Short mmCIF file of C-alpha atoms and ligand atoms in Angstrom, two decimals:
data_model
loop_
_atom_site.label_atom_id
_atom_site.label_comp_id
_atom_site.label_asym_id
_atom_site.label_seq_id
_atom_site.Cartn_x
_atom_site.Cartn_y
_atom_site.Cartn_z
CA MET A 1 39.44 10.01 57.46
CA SER A 2 37.48 12.13 55.02
CA ARG A 3 37.33 11.13 51.76
CA LYS A 4 35.82 13.46 48.94
CA ALA A 5 32.72 11.40 47.53
CA LEU A 6 32.64 10.59 43.82
CA ILE A 7 29.06 10.24 42.43
CA ALA A 8 29.46 8.79 38.94
CA ALA A 9 26.83 7.93 36.35
CA ASN A 10 27.15 5.03 33.81
CA TRP A 11 25.16 5.17 30.89
CA LYS A 12 25.67 1.86 29.53
CA MET A 13 24.77 1.64 25.99
CA TYR A 14 21.84 4.55 26.23
CA LYS A 15 21.78 8.08 24.39
CA THR A 16 22.70 9.37 21.35
CA PRO A 17 24.78 11.97 21.00
CA THR A 18 21.94 14.75 20.69
CA GLU A 19 20.60 13.05 23.70
CA ALA A 20 23.32 13.04 25.77
CA GLU A 21 24.21 17.15 24.93
CA ALA A 22 20.41 17.63 26.11
CA PHE A 23 21.24 15.78 29.28
CA VAL A 24 24.24 17.81 29.68
CA LYS A 25 22.62 21.06 28.94
CA ALA A 26 20.04 20.34 31.63
CA PHE A 27 22.33 19.07 34.08
CA LEU A 28 25.15 21.37 34.36
CA PRO A 29 22.92 24.24 35.56
CA LEU A 30 21.15 21.94 38.21
CA VAL A 31 24.79 21.48 39.69
CA ALA A 32 26.27 24.48 39.34
CA GLY A 33 28.54 25.48 42.45
CA HIS A 34 28.18 21.71 43.66
CA THR A 35 31.59 21.13 44.86
CA ARG A 36 30.89 18.74 48.07
CA ASP A 37 31.29 15.84 45.49
CA GLU A 38 33.06 14.77 42.45
CA ILE A 39 30.87 14.26 39.30
CA ALA A 40 31.79 12.18 36.26
CA LEU A 41 29.83 11.09 33.51
CA PHE A 42 30.50 7.49 31.89
CA PRO A 43 29.01 7.49 28.34
CA SER A 44 29.51 5.00 25.64
CA PRO A 45 32.81 6.14 23.19
CA VAL A 46 30.97 7.34 20.26
CA LEU A 47 29.36 9.98 22.80
CA LEU A 48 32.37 11.07 24.39
CA PRO A 49 33.47 14.00 22.33
CA ALA A 50 29.96 15.37 22.47
CA VAL A 51 29.84 15.02 26.13
CA ILE A 52 33.10 16.49 26.94
CA ALA A 53 32.65 19.51 24.55
CA ALA A 54 29.46 19.92 26.64
CA CYS A 55 30.88 19.68 29.87
CA LYS A 56 34.28 21.61 29.20
CA GLY A 57 34.38 24.64 31.71
CA SER A 58 32.36 22.84 34.22
CA GLN A 59 33.56 20.78 37.21
CA VAL A 60 32.10 17.68 35.80
CA ALA A 61 34.66 14.82 34.42
CA VAL A 62 33.78 12.66 31.65
CA GLY A 63 35.31 9.34 31.25
CA ALA A 64 34.83 5.87 29.22
CA GLN A 65 33.14 2.62 30.07
CA ASN A 66 35.92 0.46 29.47
CA ILE A 67 39.25 0.90 27.66
CA TYR A 68 41.63 -1.98 26.31
CA PHE A 69 44.71 -2.75 27.81
CA ALA A 70 46.79 -2.97 24.80
CA GLU A 71 48.32 0.91 23.79
CA GLU A 72 47.18 0.27 20.25
CA GLY A 73 46.95 -2.55 17.43
CA ALA A 74 44.54 -4.75 15.54
CA TYR A 75 42.02 -5.35 18.44
CA THR A 76 38.96 -4.58 16.46
CA GLY A 77 36.23 -2.89 18.39
CA GLU A 78 38.29 -1.71 21.16
CA THR A 79 39.33 1.78 22.50
CA SER A 80 42.61 2.54 23.40
CA ILE A 81 43.83 4.72 26.67
CA GLY A 82 45.46 6.83 24.07
CA GLN A 83 42.24 7.51 22.17
CA LEU A 84 40.50 8.29 25.54
CA ILE A 85 43.26 10.92 26.34
CA ALA A 86 43.08 12.28 22.54
CA VAL A 87 39.30 13.31 23.13
CA GLY A 88 39.83 14.95 27.02
CA GLY A 89 38.48 11.84 28.59
CA THR A 90 40.19 11.67 32.59
CA HIS A 91 38.40 8.50 33.90
CA THR A 92 37.54 4.91 32.84
CA LEU A 93 35.55 2.22 34.54
CA ILE A 94 37.68 -1.12 34.75
CA GLY A 95 35.67 -4.62 35.17
CA HIS A 96 32.18 -3.42 35.16
CA SER A 97 30.07 -6.65 35.80
CA GLU A 98 28.27 -6.43 32.71
CA ARG A 99 32.23 -6.63 30.82
CA ARG A 100 32.66 -9.67 33.34
CA GLN A 101 29.26 -11.30 32.39
CA TYR A 102 28.62 -10.79 28.74
CA PHE A 103 32.64 -10.16 27.31
CA GLY A 104 34.77 -12.57 29.39
CA GLU A 105 36.59 -10.06 31.60
CA THR A 106 38.88 -11.96 34.35
CA ASP A 107 40.62 -10.51 37.32
CA GLU A 108 43.66 -10.95 35.09
CA ILE A 109 42.37 -8.59 32.42
CA VAL A 110 41.00 -6.35 34.92
CA ASN A 111 44.58 -6.22 36.32
CA LYS A 112 46.27 -5.21 33.03
CA LYS A 113 43.50 -2.49 32.00
CA LEU A 114 44.15 -1.28 35.64
CA HIS A 115 48.19 -0.94 34.95
CA THR A 116 47.54 0.86 31.32
CA ALA A 117 44.96 3.72 32.92
CA LEU A 118 47.68 4.17 35.87
CA LYS A 119 50.69 4.75 33.38
CA HIS A 120 48.59 7.18 31.43
CA LYS A 121 47.30 8.90 34.77
CA ILE A 122 43.72 8.12 34.25
CA VAL A 123 41.53 7.72 36.94
CA PRO A 124 40.22 4.07 37.10
CA VAL A 125 37.06 2.82 38.81
CA VAL A 126 37.66 -0.62 39.49
CA CYS A 127 34.35 -2.64 39.83
CA ILE A 128 34.17 -5.50 41.88
CA GLY A 129 31.13 -7.75 43.55
CA GLU A 130 29.64 -10.98 44.01
CA VAL A 131 26.80 -12.81 42.27
CA LEU A 132 23.72 -13.67 44.21
CA ALA A 133 24.71 -17.30 43.98
CA GLU A 134 28.22 -16.21 45.95
CA ARG A 135 26.32 -14.43 48.45
CA GLU A 136 23.85 -17.00 49.29
CA ALA A 137 26.64 -19.74 49.56
CA GLY A 138 28.42 -17.14 51.88
CA LYS A 139 31.28 -16.67 49.69
CA THR A 140 30.90 -12.52 49.49
CA GLU A 141 34.05 -11.87 51.43
CA ASP A 142 36.45 -14.81 49.53
CA VAL A 143 35.12 -13.20 46.41
CA LEU A 144 35.71 -9.81 47.18
CA LYS A 145 39.31 -10.42 48.29
CA THR A 146 40.09 -12.32 45.52
CA GLN A 147 39.01 -9.52 43.06
CA VAL A 148 40.79 -7.13 44.70
CA THR A 149 44.25 -9.23 44.96
CA GLY A 150 43.76 -10.08 41.23
CA ALA A 151 42.97 -6.59 39.98
CA PHE A 152 45.89 -5.06 42.35
CA ALA A 153 48.62 -7.60 41.38
CA GLY A 154 51.96 -5.68 40.72
CA ILE A 155 50.38 -2.33 41.67
CA ASN A 156 52.28 -1.77 44.95
CA GLY A 157 55.36 -1.16 42.85
CA LEU A 158 53.97 1.97 41.27
CA SER A 159 54.28 5.50 42.45
CA PRO A 160 51.97 6.62 45.37
CA GLU A 161 50.92 9.47 42.98
CA ALA A 162 49.66 6.69 40.61
CA ILE A 163 48.29 4.67 43.33
CA SER A 164 46.25 7.44 44.83
CA LEU A 165 44.13 7.80 41.47
CA ILE A 166 42.76 4.33 42.02
CA VAL A 167 38.69 4.30 42.93
CA ILE A 168 36.97 0.86 43.67
CA ALA A 169 33.45 0.38 42.95
CA TYR A 170 31.62 -2.15 45.08
CA GLU A 171 28.50 -3.31 43.04
CA PRO A 172 27.00 -6.40 44.23
CA VAL A 173 25.95 -7.87 40.84
CA TRP A 174 22.35 -8.89 42.18
CA ALA A 175 21.67 -5.35 42.78
CA ILE A 176 22.86 -4.07 39.40
CA GLY A 177 19.58 -3.02 37.43
CA THR A 178 17.47 -4.95 39.47
CA GLY A 179 15.94 -2.75 42.10
CA LYS A 180 17.45 -4.51 44.61
CA THR A 181 19.51 -2.59 46.77
CA ALA A 182 22.11 -3.55 49.40
CA THR A 183 21.44 -2.54 52.57
CA PRO A 184 23.66 0.54 53.74
CA GLU A 185 24.71 -1.97 56.46
CA MET A 186 25.43 -4.85 53.96
CA ALA A 187 27.04 -2.19 51.78
CA ALA A 188 29.40 -1.05 54.53
CA ASP A 189 30.30 -4.36 55.66
CA ALA A 190 31.43 -5.28 52.11
CA HIS A 191 33.25 -2.08 51.90
CA ARG A 192 35.26 -2.92 55.42
CA ILE A 193 36.23 -6.34 53.81
CA VAL A 194 37.39 -4.49 50.93
CA ARG A 195 39.47 -1.80 52.60
CA ALA A 196 40.89 -4.37 55.02
CA GLU A 197 42.29 -6.17 51.83
CA VAL A 198 43.59 -2.88 50.08
CA ALA A 199 45.44 -2.46 53.38
CA LYS A 200 46.98 -5.81 53.45
CA LEU A 201 48.05 -5.50 49.88
CA LEU A 202 48.88 -1.63 49.89
CA GLY A 203 49.00 -0.34 53.42
CA ALA A 204 46.80 1.22 55.81
CA ASP A 205 47.36 4.78 54.74
CA VAL A 206 46.70 4.12 51.10
CA ALA A 207 43.72 1.98 52.22
CA ASN A 208 42.33 4.69 54.35
CA LYS A 209 42.59 7.12 51.35
CA MET A 210 41.10 4.94 48.69
CA ARG A 211 37.71 5.60 47.99
CA ILE A 212 34.96 2.96 47.57
CA LEU A 213 31.83 3.83 45.76
CA TYR A 214 28.97 1.48 45.94
CA GLY A 215 26.81 0.43 43.11
CA GLY A 216 23.70 -1.31 42.49
CA SER A 217 20.15 0.25 42.18
CA VAL A 218 20.83 3.67 43.74
CA LYS A 219 18.16 5.83 43.61
CA PRO A 220 17.21 9.20 44.84
CA ASP A 221 15.16 7.69 47.56
CA ASN A 222 17.79 5.45 48.72
CA ALA A 223 20.88 7.61 48.07
CA THR A 224 21.09 9.35 51.26
CA ALA A 225 20.82 6.28 53.50
CA LEU A 226 23.36 4.59 51.55
CA LEU A 227 25.98 7.70 51.02
CA SER A 228 25.67 8.85 54.65
CA GLN A 229 27.73 5.71 55.64
CA GLU A 230 31.07 6.45 56.90
CA GLU A 231 32.46 3.59 54.54
CA ILE A 232 30.64 4.58 51.58
CA ASP A 233 32.54 7.19 49.49
CA GLY A 234 30.35 7.80 46.72
CA ALA A 235 28.13 6.05 44.13
CA LEU A 236 27.97 4.40 40.67
CA VAL A 237 24.91 4.88 39.26
CA GLY A 238 23.07 3.17 36.15
CA GLY A 239 19.52 3.47 35.57
CA ALA A 240 18.78 6.38 37.74
CA SER A 241 21.71 8.45 36.05
CA LEU A 242 19.93 8.59 33.04
CA LYS A 243 17.47 11.61 33.75
CA PRO A 244 19.43 15.25 34.92
CA ASP A 245 16.87 15.32 37.63
CA SER A 246 17.20 12.14 39.19
CA PHE A 247 20.77 11.90 38.99
CA THR A 248 21.04 15.73 40.15
CA ALA A 249 19.04 14.46 43.21
CA ILE A 250 21.63 11.55 43.91
CA VAL A 251 24.37 14.24 43.47
CA LYS A 252 22.67 16.20 46.19
CA TYR A 253 21.74 13.50 48.40
C1 LIG B 1 25.94 0.12 37.21
O1 LIG B 1 25.54 0.15 35.89
O2 LIG B 1 26.71 0.02 37.31
C2 LIG B 1 24.62 0.18 38.03
C3 LIG B 1 24.75 0.01 39.34
O3 LIG B 1 23.50 0.11 37.42
P1 LIG B 1 21.91 0.50 38.33
O4 LIG B 1 22.37 1.78 39.26
O5 LIG B 1 20.94 0.61 37.31
O6 LIG B 1 21.78 -0.56 39.37
#
């Protein structure tokens, strides 16, 4: 089963609009004509209009790092799906470990956000992954199964078109921003667990088609080993996505 890889940049809370525009200006020529993989940038909400305008006419998609599950209302500080769509965003991260760790996002919230994204045909990149203590206690498999089951509650009632939009990012939390990377084999093992759980919930065909990205200290020098694993369908990249040359090297692994 060949799945088109998605290489995604999570810029976290970095860059001003000027810096973001300069990135895109330098980056687009470097990836011109690159169609083997899909490419997406996930900047902070205030950068979205500038980044979307700068990427117009290119193959590079732009999405939010987070959306709220309610359509609109008195939710100070949040971004709605309608606001994302209105500025031309097409993707969103959901349940990034930093959202789970610092902003109290639970599997239940992740599930609500996933339903909202799919209702509006926005590509959701659902982030899951175990913390170090869970891995050391031999609980990785249980954690991943619980996160997938929680995130996907009620999804099997949706249309095949909606379900086909879903992307999962497996990001072991101990590897995010730490310089520690899961070995390609560890990542592939985790992806197999996740895909088996998706098959249980949504069927083998859906599971075989679903892209599962790896994230956690992906750099130009480890991208090829990770991304050449059959089970790894792309990467979610933080630190190494902030510079056009290092992100390009990962895109072109
Ligand atoms: C991330 O932000 O999702 C991430 C994986 O970060 P880093 O590549 O810096 O570990």
